[in-house]
């Protein structure tokens, strides 16, 4: 599949593409801060993390950029493809960190991001995608074709 795509939405065209170095200065941390604590990283640290992501074919970090305002990020989401031994060496896509800028919600950008990562996961041979979310986002993910199953457990360090 194409990893850079231009898609029309109700509020204008959006470019879906991999995260790049310039995104550090174009609001990636403002976006992520709408999801959880996400203090900006120094350029050196950011670039090292980006290089590690780019070197890993099983880690994809997607952004949605406003086509009319180059560099303006409207959303982001990521996926990690996990190789398993079960299911004859099956793979699972773990979708993470889905967030759309508050100014751009309701334009289907969230659904575009999730659907892109579902297609990416299928393309990489996954038999399913999974994610954790708040109860309040269940309806959104159902609109993306996912269903509610099981529970999440966590232990923070
Ligand atoms: C959840 C979030 C990503 C949705 O993004 P969005 O771009 O506004 O969503 P979309 O416009 O793509 O909505 C897709 C569909 O889900 C529905 N939807 C979106 N949010 C919804 C909600 N909170 N409750 C019910 N339905 C919702 C939309 O009405 C739309 O329905 P349709 O297919 O019938 O048109 C966005 O609200 C957000 O970033 N929230 C804060 C961060 C967050 O909670 N992220 C999820 C972490 S698990």
PDB file of C-alpha atoms and ligand atoms in Angstrom:
ATOM      1  CA  UNK A   1       0.000   0.000   0.000  1.00  0.00           C
ATOM      2  CA  UNK A   2       1.005   3.635  -0.489  1.00  0.00           C
ATOM      3  CA  UNK A   3       2.339   5.081   2.772  1.00  0.00           C
ATOM      4  CA  UNK A   4       1.542   8.642   1.662  1.00  0.00           C
ATOM      5  CA  UNK A   5      -2.025   9.315   0.601  1.00  0.00           C
ATOM      6  CA  UNK A   6      -4.106  12.446  -0.033  1.00  0.00           C
ATOM      7  CA  UNK A   7      -7.709  12.181   1.109  1.00  0.00           C
ATOM      8  CA  UNK A   8     -10.602  14.646   0.819  1.00  0.00           C
ATOM      9  CA  UNK A   9     -12.554  15.385   4.007  1.00  0.00           C
ATOM     10  CA  UNK A  10     -15.489  17.682   4.690  1.00  0.00           C
ATOM     11  CA  UNK A  11     -13.140  20.449   5.827  1.00  0.00           C
ATOM     12  CA  UNK A  12     -10.506  20.086   3.087  1.00  0.00           C
ATOM     13  CA  UNK A  13      -7.830  17.706   1.892  1.00  0.00           C
ATOM     14  CA  UNK A  14      -5.583  15.842   4.297  1.00  0.00           C
ATOM     15  CA  UNK A  15      -2.259  14.142   3.621  1.00  0.00           C
ATOM     16  CA  UNK A  16      -1.700  10.869   5.466  1.00  0.00           C
ATOM     17  CA  UNK A  17       2.034  10.139   5.671  1.00  0.00           C
ATOM     18  CA  UNK A  18       4.785   8.785   7.933  1.00  0.00           C
ATOM     19  CA  UNK A  19       6.061  10.998  10.760  1.00  0.00           C
ATOM     20  CA  UNK A  20       9.122  13.034   9.686  1.00  0.00           C
ATOM     21  CA  UNK A  21      11.803  15.116  11.439  1.00  0.00           C
ATOM     22  CA  UNK A  22      10.089  18.466  10.718  1.00  0.00           C
ATOM     23  CA  UNK A  23       6.992  17.321  12.609  1.00  0.00           C
ATOM     24  CA  UNK A  24       8.782  18.039  15.872  1.00  0.00           C
ATOM     25  CA  UNK A  25       8.331  21.742  15.071  1.00  0.00           C
ATOM     26  CA  UNK A  26       4.897  21.314  13.527  1.00  0.00           C
ATOM     27  CA  UNK A  27       2.800  20.386  16.484  1.00  0.00           C
ATOM     28  CA  UNK A  28       3.302  16.652  17.064  1.00  0.00           C
ATOM     29  CA  UNK A  29       3.712  17.276  20.793  1.00  0.00           C
ATOM     30  CA  UNK A  30       0.730  19.666  20.917  1.00  0.00           C
ATOM     31  CA  UNK A  31      -1.300  16.848  19.377  1.00  0.00           C
ATOM     32  CA  UNK A  32      -0.022  14.118  21.693  1.00  0.00           C
ATOM     33  CA  UNK A  33      -0.603  16.375  24.705  1.00  0.00           C
ATOM     34  CA  UNK A  34      -4.324  16.164  23.879  1.00  0.00           C
ATOM     35  CA  UNK A  35      -4.056  12.443  24.658  1.00  0.00           C
ATOM     36  CA  UNK A  36      -1.718  12.327  27.652  1.00  0.00           C
ATOM     37  CA  UNK A  37       1.375  14.012  29.049  1.00  0.00           C
ATOM     38  CA  UNK A  38       3.721  14.613  26.112  1.00  0.00           C
ATOM     39  CA  UNK A  39       6.435  17.166  26.884  1.00  0.00           C
ATOM     40  CA  UNK A  40       8.419  18.189  23.759  1.00  0.00           C
ATOM     41  CA  UNK A  41      11.642  16.260  23.147  1.00  0.00           C
ATOM     42  CA  UNK A  42      14.956  17.868  22.204  1.00  0.00           C
ATOM     43  CA  UNK A  43      15.767  17.576  18.501  1.00  0.00           C
ATOM     44  CA  UNK A  44      18.595  15.125  19.161  1.00  0.00           C
ATOM     45  CA  UNK A  45      16.384  12.754  21.152  1.00  0.00           C
ATOM     46  CA  UNK A  46      13.485  13.126  18.720  1.00  0.00           C
ATOM     47  CA  UNK A  47      15.716  12.360  15.736  1.00  0.00           C
ATOM     48  CA  UNK A  48      17.157   9.267  17.440  1.00  0.00           C
ATOM     49  CA  UNK A  49      13.667   7.948  18.208  1.00  0.00           C
ATOM     50  CA  UNK A  50      12.506   8.688  14.667  1.00  0.00           C
ATOM     51  CA  UNK A  51      15.518   6.822  13.264  1.00  0.00           C
ATOM     52  CA  UNK A  52      14.677   3.809  15.446  1.00  0.00           C
ATOM     53  CA  UNK A  53      11.052   3.874  14.266  1.00  0.00           C
ATOM     54  CA  UNK A  54      12.100   4.178  10.629  1.00  0.00           C
ATOM     55  CA  UNK A  55      14.547   1.281  11.026  1.00  0.00           C
ATOM     56  CA  UNK A  56      11.804  -0.976  12.378  1.00  0.00           C
ATOM     57  CA  UNK A  57       9.487  -2.279   9.645  1.00  0.00           C
ATOM     58  CA  UNK A  58       7.040  -3.362  12.357  1.00  0.00           C
ATOM     59  CA  UNK A  59       6.573   0.124  13.806  1.00  0.00           C
ATOM     60  CA  UNK A  60       4.685   2.747  11.822  1.00  0.00           C
ATOM     61  CA  UNK A  61       3.968   6.271  13.076  1.00  0.00           C
ATOM     62  CA  UNK A  62       1.282   7.967  10.959  1.00  0.00           C
ATOM     63  CA  UNK A  63       0.364  11.668  10.816  1.00  0.00           C
ATOM     64  CA  UNK A  64      -2.420  13.587   9.088  1.00  0.00           C
ATOM     65  CA  UNK A  65      -1.282  16.938   7.681  1.00  0.00           C
ATOM     66  CA  UNK A  66      -3.529  19.750   6.445  1.00  0.00           C
ATOM     67  CA  UNK A  67      -2.896  19.956   2.673  1.00  0.00           C
ATOM     68  CA  UNK A  68      -3.894  23.633   2.576  1.00  0.00           C
ATOM     69  CA  UNK A  69      -1.538  24.530   5.464  1.00  0.00           C
ATOM     70  CA  UNK A  70       1.686  22.581   4.880  1.00  0.00           C
ATOM     71  CA  UNK A  71       3.246  21.410   8.121  1.00  0.00           C
ATOM     72  CA  UNK A  72       0.040  21.775  10.158  1.00  0.00           C
ATOM     73  CA  UNK A  73      -0.615  18.417  11.800  1.00  0.00           C
ATOM     74  CA  UNK A  74      -4.264  17.492  12.365  1.00  0.00           C
ATOM     75  CA  UNK A  75      -3.900  13.999  13.774  1.00  0.00           C
ATOM     76  CA  UNK A  76      -1.650  11.076  14.510  1.00  0.00           C
ATOM     77  CA  UNK A  77      -1.764   7.356  15.296  1.00  0.00           C
ATOM     78  CA  UNK A  78       0.746   4.524  15.397  1.00  0.00           C
ATOM     79  CA  UNK A  79       0.837   0.755  15.001  1.00  0.00           C
ATOM     80  CA  UNK A  80       3.218  -1.931  16.214  1.00  0.00           C
ATOM     81  CA  UNK A  81       3.111  -5.262  14.389  1.00  0.00           C
ATOM     82  CA  UNK A  82       3.775  -8.124  16.788  1.00  0.00           C
ATOM     83  CA  UNK A  83       5.100 -11.435  15.493  1.00  0.00           C
ATOM     84  CA  UNK A  84       3.574 -14.433  17.276  1.00  0.00           C
ATOM     85  CA  UNK A  85       4.379 -18.154  17.373  1.00  0.00           C
ATOM     86  CA  UNK A  86       0.747 -19.173  17.720  1.00  0.00           C
ATOM     87  CA  UNK A  87      -1.691 -19.197  14.815  1.00  0.00           C
ATOM     88  CA  UNK A  88       1.064 -20.627  12.635  1.00  0.00           C
ATOM     89  CA  UNK A  89       3.292 -17.613  13.170  1.00  0.00           C
ATOM     90  CA  UNK A  90       0.477 -15.066  12.997  1.00  0.00           C
ATOM     91  CA  UNK A  91       0.868 -11.334  13.498  1.00  0.00           C
ATOM     92  CA  UNK A  92      -1.151  -8.782  15.463  1.00  0.00           C
ATOM     93  CA  UNK A  93      -1.322  -5.036  14.897  1.00  0.00           C
ATOM     94  CA  UNK A  94      -1.367  -2.988  18.112  1.00  0.00           C
ATOM     95  CA  UNK A  95      -2.873   0.434  17.392  1.00  0.00           C
ATOM     96  CA  UNK A  96      -1.666   3.169  19.732  1.00  0.00           C
ATOM     97  CA  UNK A  97      -1.896   6.905  20.395  1.00  0.00           C
ATOM     98  CA  UNK A  98      -4.818   7.880  18.175  1.00  0.00           C
ATOM     99  CA  UNK A  99      -5.517  11.601  18.484  1.00  0.00           C
ATOM    100  CA  UNK A 100      -7.066  14.311  16.304  1.00  0.00           C
ATOM    101  CA  UNK A 101      -6.540  18.009  16.994  1.00  0.00           C
ATOM    102  CA  UNK A 102      -9.550  19.486  18.803  1.00  0.00           C
ATOM    103  CA  UNK A 103     -10.012  21.962  15.915  1.00  0.00           C
ATOM    104  CA  UNK A 104     -10.321  19.148  13.358  1.00  0.00           C
ATOM    105  CA  UNK A 105     -12.544  16.598  15.108  1.00  0.00           C
ATOM    106  CA  UNK A 106     -15.710  15.403  13.429  1.00  0.00           C
ATOM    107  CA  UNK A 107     -14.155  15.488   9.929  1.00  0.00           C
ATOM    108  CA  UNK A 108     -13.537  11.721   9.789  1.00  0.00           C
ATOM    109  CA  UNK A 109      -9.791  12.198  10.282  1.00  0.00           C
ATOM    110  CA  UNK A 110      -9.765   9.796  13.251  1.00  0.00           C
ATOM    111  CA  UNK A 111     -11.511   7.162  11.158  1.00  0.00           C
ATOM    112  CA  UNK A 112      -9.061   7.748   8.290  1.00  0.00           C
ATOM    113  CA  UNK A 113      -6.098   7.245  10.638  1.00  0.00           C
ATOM    114  CA  UNK A 114      -7.471   4.037  12.144  1.00  0.00           C
ATOM    115  CA  UNK A 115      -8.541   2.641   8.768  1.00  0.00           C
ATOM    116  CA  UNK A 116      -5.087   3.391   7.345  1.00  0.00           C
ATOM    117  CA  UNK A 117      -3.451   1.438  10.180  1.00  0.00           C
ATOM    118  CA  UNK A 118      -5.909  -1.435   9.755  1.00  0.00           C
ATOM    119  CA  UNK A 119      -4.951  -1.651   6.066  1.00  0.00           C
ATOM    120  CA  UNK A 120      -1.259  -1.349   6.989  1.00  0.00           C
ATOM    121  CA  UNK A 121      -1.678  -4.248   9.450  1.00  0.00           C
ATOM    122  CA  UNK A 122      -3.491  -6.396   6.879  1.00  0.00           C
ATOM    123  CA  UNK A 123      -0.735  -5.593   4.411  1.00  0.00           C
ATOM    124  CA  UNK A 124       1.844  -6.847   6.941  1.00  0.00           C
ATOM    125  CA  UNK A 125      -0.012 -10.135   7.348  1.00  0.00           C
ATOM    126  CA  UNK A 126      -1.863  -9.451  10.615  1.00  0.00           C
ATOM    127  CA  UNK A 127      -4.934 -11.539  11.415  1.00  0.00           C
ATOM    128  CA  UNK A 128      -6.327  -8.837  13.749  1.00  0.00           C
ATOM    129  CA  UNK A 129      -5.721  -5.395  15.210  1.00  0.00           C
ATOM    130  CA  UNK A 130      -6.258  -4.572  18.885  1.00  0.00           C
ATOM    131  CA  UNK A 131      -6.165  -1.411  21.000  1.00  0.00           C
ATOM    132  CA  UNK A 132      -6.996  -0.080  24.454  1.00  0.00           C
ATOM    133  CA  UNK A 133      -9.378   2.823  24.928  1.00  0.00           C
ATOM    134  CA  UNK A 134     -11.617   4.677  27.345  1.00  0.00           C
ATOM    135  CA  UNK A 135     -15.282   3.708  27.531  1.00  0.00           C
ATOM    136  CA  UNK A 136     -16.113   7.097  25.960  1.00  0.00           C
ATOM    137  CA  UNK A 137     -14.246   6.153  22.754  1.00  0.00           C
ATOM    138  CA  UNK A 138     -15.918   2.780  22.233  1.00  0.00           C
ATOM    139  CA  UNK A 139     -18.522   4.288  19.894  1.00  0.00           C
ATOM    140  CA  UNK A 140     -15.797   5.915  17.784  1.00  0.00           C
ATOM    141  CA  UNK A 141     -13.878   2.649  17.373  1.00  0.00           C
ATOM    142  CA  UNK A 142     -17.089   0.797  16.540  1.00  0.00           C
ATOM    143  CA  UNK A 143     -17.524   3.295  13.702  1.00  0.00           C
ATOM    144  CA  UNK A 144     -14.050   2.188  12.578  1.00  0.00           C
ATOM    145  CA  UNK A 145     -15.230  -1.419  12.436  1.00  0.00           C
ATOM    146  CA  UNK A 146     -13.788  -2.692  15.729  1.00  0.00           C
ATOM    147  CA  UNK A 147     -15.729  -4.507  18.426  1.00  0.00           C
ATOM    148  CA  UNK A 148     -15.445  -4.440  22.214  1.00  0.00           C
ATOM    149  CA  UNK A 149     -13.751  -7.513  23.709  1.00  0.00           C
ATOM    150  CA  UNK A 150     -12.100  -8.450  27.020  1.00  0.00           C
ATOM    151  CA  UNK A 151     -10.538  -6.020  29.494  1.00  0.00           C
ATOM    152  CA  UNK A 152      -7.332  -4.009  29.836  1.00  0.00           C
ATOM    153  CA  UNK A 153      -4.867  -4.513  32.717  1.00  0.00           C
ATOM    154  CA  UNK A 154      -1.998  -2.182  33.512  1.00  0.00           C
ATOM    155  CA  UNK A 155       0.805  -1.637  35.992  1.00  0.00           C
ATOM    156  CA  UNK A 156       2.687   1.646  35.837  1.00  0.00           C
ATOM    157  CA  UNK A 157       6.315   1.994  36.937  1.00  0.00           C
TER     158      UNK A 157
HETATM  159  C1  LIG B   1     -11.479   9.942  19.443  1.00  0.00           C
HETATM  160  C2  LIG B   1     -10.993  10.856  18.321  1.00  0.00           C
HETATM  161  C3  LIG B   1      -9.659  10.339  17.804  1.00  0.00           C
HETATM  162  C4  LIG B   1     -12.020  10.832  17.176  1.00  0.00           C
HETATM  163  O1  LIG B   1     -11.499  11.583  16.093  1.00  0.00           O
HETATM  164  P1  LIG B   1     -12.456  12.331  15.057  1.00  0.00           P
HETATM  165  O2  LIG B   1     -11.640  12.699  13.870  1.00  0.00           O
HETATM  166  O3  LIG B   1     -13.195  13.424  15.719  1.00  0.00           O
HETATM  167  O4  LIG B   1     -13.493  11.179  14.692  1.00  0.00           O
HETATM  168  P2  LIG B   1     -14.202  10.957  13.274  1.00  0.00           P
HETATM  169  O5  LIG B   1     -14.680  12.266  12.757  1.00  0.00           O
HETATM  170  O6  LIG B   1     -13.304  10.174  12.392  1.00  0.00           O
HETATM  171  O7  LIG B   1     -15.431  10.049  13.698  1.00  0.00           O
HETATM  172  C5  LIG B   1     -15.693   8.797  13.070  1.00  0.00           C
HETATM  173  C6  LIG B   1     -17.078   8.351  13.511  1.00  0.00           C
HETATM  174  O8  LIG B   1     -17.070   8.138  14.925  1.00  0.00           O
HETATM  175  C7  LIG B   1     -18.049   8.964  15.548  1.00  0.00           C
HETATM  176  N1  LIG B   1     -17.483   9.474  16.790  1.00  0.00           N
HETATM  177  C8  LIG B   1     -16.335  10.148  16.968  1.00  0.00           C
HETATM  178  N2  LIG B   1     -16.135  10.423  18.272  1.00  0.00           N
HETATM  179  C9  LIG B   1     -17.184   9.897  18.916  1.00  0.00           C
HETATM  180  C10 LIG B   1     -17.558   9.834  20.283  1.00  0.00           C
HETATM  181  N3  LIG B   1     -16.792  10.359  21.257  1.00  0.00           N
HETATM  182  N4  LIG B   1     -18.727   9.207  20.608  1.00  0.00           N
HETATM  183  C11 LIG B   1     -19.513   8.654  19.642  1.00  0.00           C
HETATM  184  N5  LIG B   1     -19.196   8.673  18.318  1.00  0.00           N
HETATM  185  C12 LIG B   1     -18.048   9.282  17.978  1.00  0.00           C
HETATM  186  C13 LIG B   1     -18.317  10.097  14.553  1.00  0.00           C
HETATM  187  O9  LIG B   1     -19.614  10.622  14.719  1.00  0.00           O
HETATM  188  C14 LIG B   1     -18.158   9.376  13.224  1.00  0.00           C
HETATM  189  O10 LIG B   1     -19.347   8.674  12.936  1.00  0.00           O
HETATM  190  P3  LIG B   1     -19.787   8.346  11.405  1.00  0.00           P
HETATM  191  O11 LIG B   1     -18.869   7.262  10.920  1.00  0.00           O
HETATM  192  O12 LIG B   1     -21.192   7.913  11.526  1.00  0.00           O
HETATM  193  O13 LIG B   1     -19.624   9.618  10.624  1.00  0.00           O
HETATM  194  C15 LIG B   1     -10.874  12.329  18.801  1.00  0.00           C
HETATM  195  O14 LIG B   1     -12.078  12.730  19.388  1.00  0.00           O
HETATM  196  C16 LIG B   1      -9.735  12.562  19.786  1.00  0.00           C
HETATM  197  O15 LIG B   1      -8.592  12.785  19.377  1.00  0.00           O
HETATM  198  N6  LIG B   1     -10.028  12.525  21.113  1.00  0.00           N
HETATM  199  C17 LIG B   1      -9.002  12.821  22.142  1.00  0.00           C
HETATM  200  C18 LIG B   1      -7.927  11.769  22.199  1.00  0.00           C
HETATM  201  C19 LIG B   1      -8.467  10.368  22.404  1.00  0.00           C
HETATM  202  O16 LIG B   1      -9.291  10.126  23.275  1.00  0.00           O
HETATM  203  N7  LIG B   1      -7.994   9.442  21.550  1.00  0.00           N
HETATM  204  C20 LIG B   1      -8.363   8.035  21.619  1.00  0.00           C
HETATM  205  C21 LIG B   1      -7.362   7.296  22.441  1.00  0.00           C
HETATM  206  S1  LIG B   1      -7.802   5.591  22.633  1.00  0.00           S
END
